[in-house]
Amino acid sequence: MREKIVAGNWKMNKTLDEGKTLASEIVNMYADEVSDDVKAILCTPFINLPSVKGIIGNTKNVFLGAQNCNDHESGAYTGETSVPMLKAIGVSYVIIGHSERREYYNESDEFLAKKVDAALAGGVTPIFCCGEPLEIREAGTHFDYVTKQLTASLFHLSADQFKKIVIAYEPIWAIGTGKTATSDQAQEMHEKLRQHLASKYGDVAEEISILYGGSCKPDNAQEIFAGKDVDGGLIGGASLKSRDFIEIIKSF
Ligand code: PGA
């Protein structure tokens, strides 16, 4: 179902105690101040997940997310974390295909397709990231580039599987740079992505939440979320401050 979602990607930030403090602040503010039906997802480092789950408890509309998963169910993969392990501690979402993982850990479209399969098989919802680097935007081939990322990692799915995916469009040139896409650039890309999904999955495309990510902050969120194909945000830097994260959620 197409839902409004604001997901916080903490990346490799917050020790256990710091993370508990941040999560408590967010959960309390969410309960007190957010009345709208916006889902909040806290994507914390692995080590913080169980504690943050305890803090979230049964708070309505607040969910736990991981930032990565392995593509196998179990086995000899030193240092890795499987989807069943995540599911067992209450993780509902997992970020797959973030540009930092594509770039620094060489994660290819084909490999990401396997992670998507593993997440779906384990009952955890993928937040699948796509987005173009600056040189592609400047060359004017960004629509092609991003739609190809979706085709390569997602178009093997059945329509029923596809319904369970959340997509995040994150132009790489806007991540952590303070340089956000304009609301028109975001809406334009989201519309193109939805059309692309419709070309394969028909009406299902209308049910998919497409989030924007890249320097989304309290002072630009409202304008970005106003786009009719923009269903929320994947927030990095601003998700590390409880007040900023809550203000972004309240921007809807
Ligand atoms: P940013 O990061 O909000 O700090 O730009 C977004 C992301 O990488 O998910």
PDB file of N, CA and C in Angstrom, residues 13 15 46 125 141 208 215 252:
ATOM      1  N   ASN A  13      26.722   5.983  12.918  1.00  0.00           N
ATOM      2  CA  ASN A  13      26.731   7.015  13.950  1.00  0.00           C
ATOM      3  C   ASN A  13      25.951   6.523  15.164  1.00  0.00           C
ATOM      4  N   THR A  15      26.822   5.598  19.418  1.00  0.00           N
ATOM      5  CA  THR A  15      27.144   4.442  20.257  1.00  0.00           C
ATOM      6  C   THR A  15      25.833   3.945  20.858  1.00  0.00           C
ATOM      7  N   PHE A  46      23.585  -2.031  13.408  1.00  0.00           N
ATOM      8  CA  PHE A  46      23.168  -3.354  13.890  1.00  0.00           C
ATOM      9  C   PHE A  46      23.177  -3.441  15.417  1.00  0.00           C
ATOM     10  N   THR A 125      10.859  -5.821   4.819  1.00  0.00           N
ATOM     11  CA  THR A 125      10.588  -4.971   3.642  1.00  0.00           C
ATOM     12  C   THR A 125      11.850  -4.245   3.183  1.00  0.00           C
ATOM     13  N   THR A 141      21.537  12.118 -18.584  1.00  0.00           N
ATOM     14  CA  THR A 141      21.078  10.733 -18.782  1.00  0.00           C
ATOM     15  C   THR A 141      20.555  10.108 -17.476  1.00  0.00           C
ATOM     16  N   ILE A 208       3.114   1.863  -4.682  1.00  0.00           N
ATOM     17  CA  ILE A 208       4.490   1.841  -4.166  1.00  0.00           C
ATOM     18  C   ILE A 208       4.876   3.213  -3.587  1.00  0.00           C
ATOM     19  N   SER A 215      20.105  15.391   1.636  1.00  0.00           N
ATOM     20  CA  SER A 215      20.058  16.705   2.295  1.00  0.00           C
ATOM     21  C   SER A 215      18.641  17.191   2.572  1.00  0.00           C
ATOM     22  N   PHE A 252       4.594  16.839   6.538  1.00  0.00           N
ATOM     23  CA  PHE A 252       3.544  16.346   5.620  1.00  0.00           C
ATOM     24  C   PHE A 252       2.269  17.153   5.793  1.00  0.00           C
TER      25      PHE A 252
END
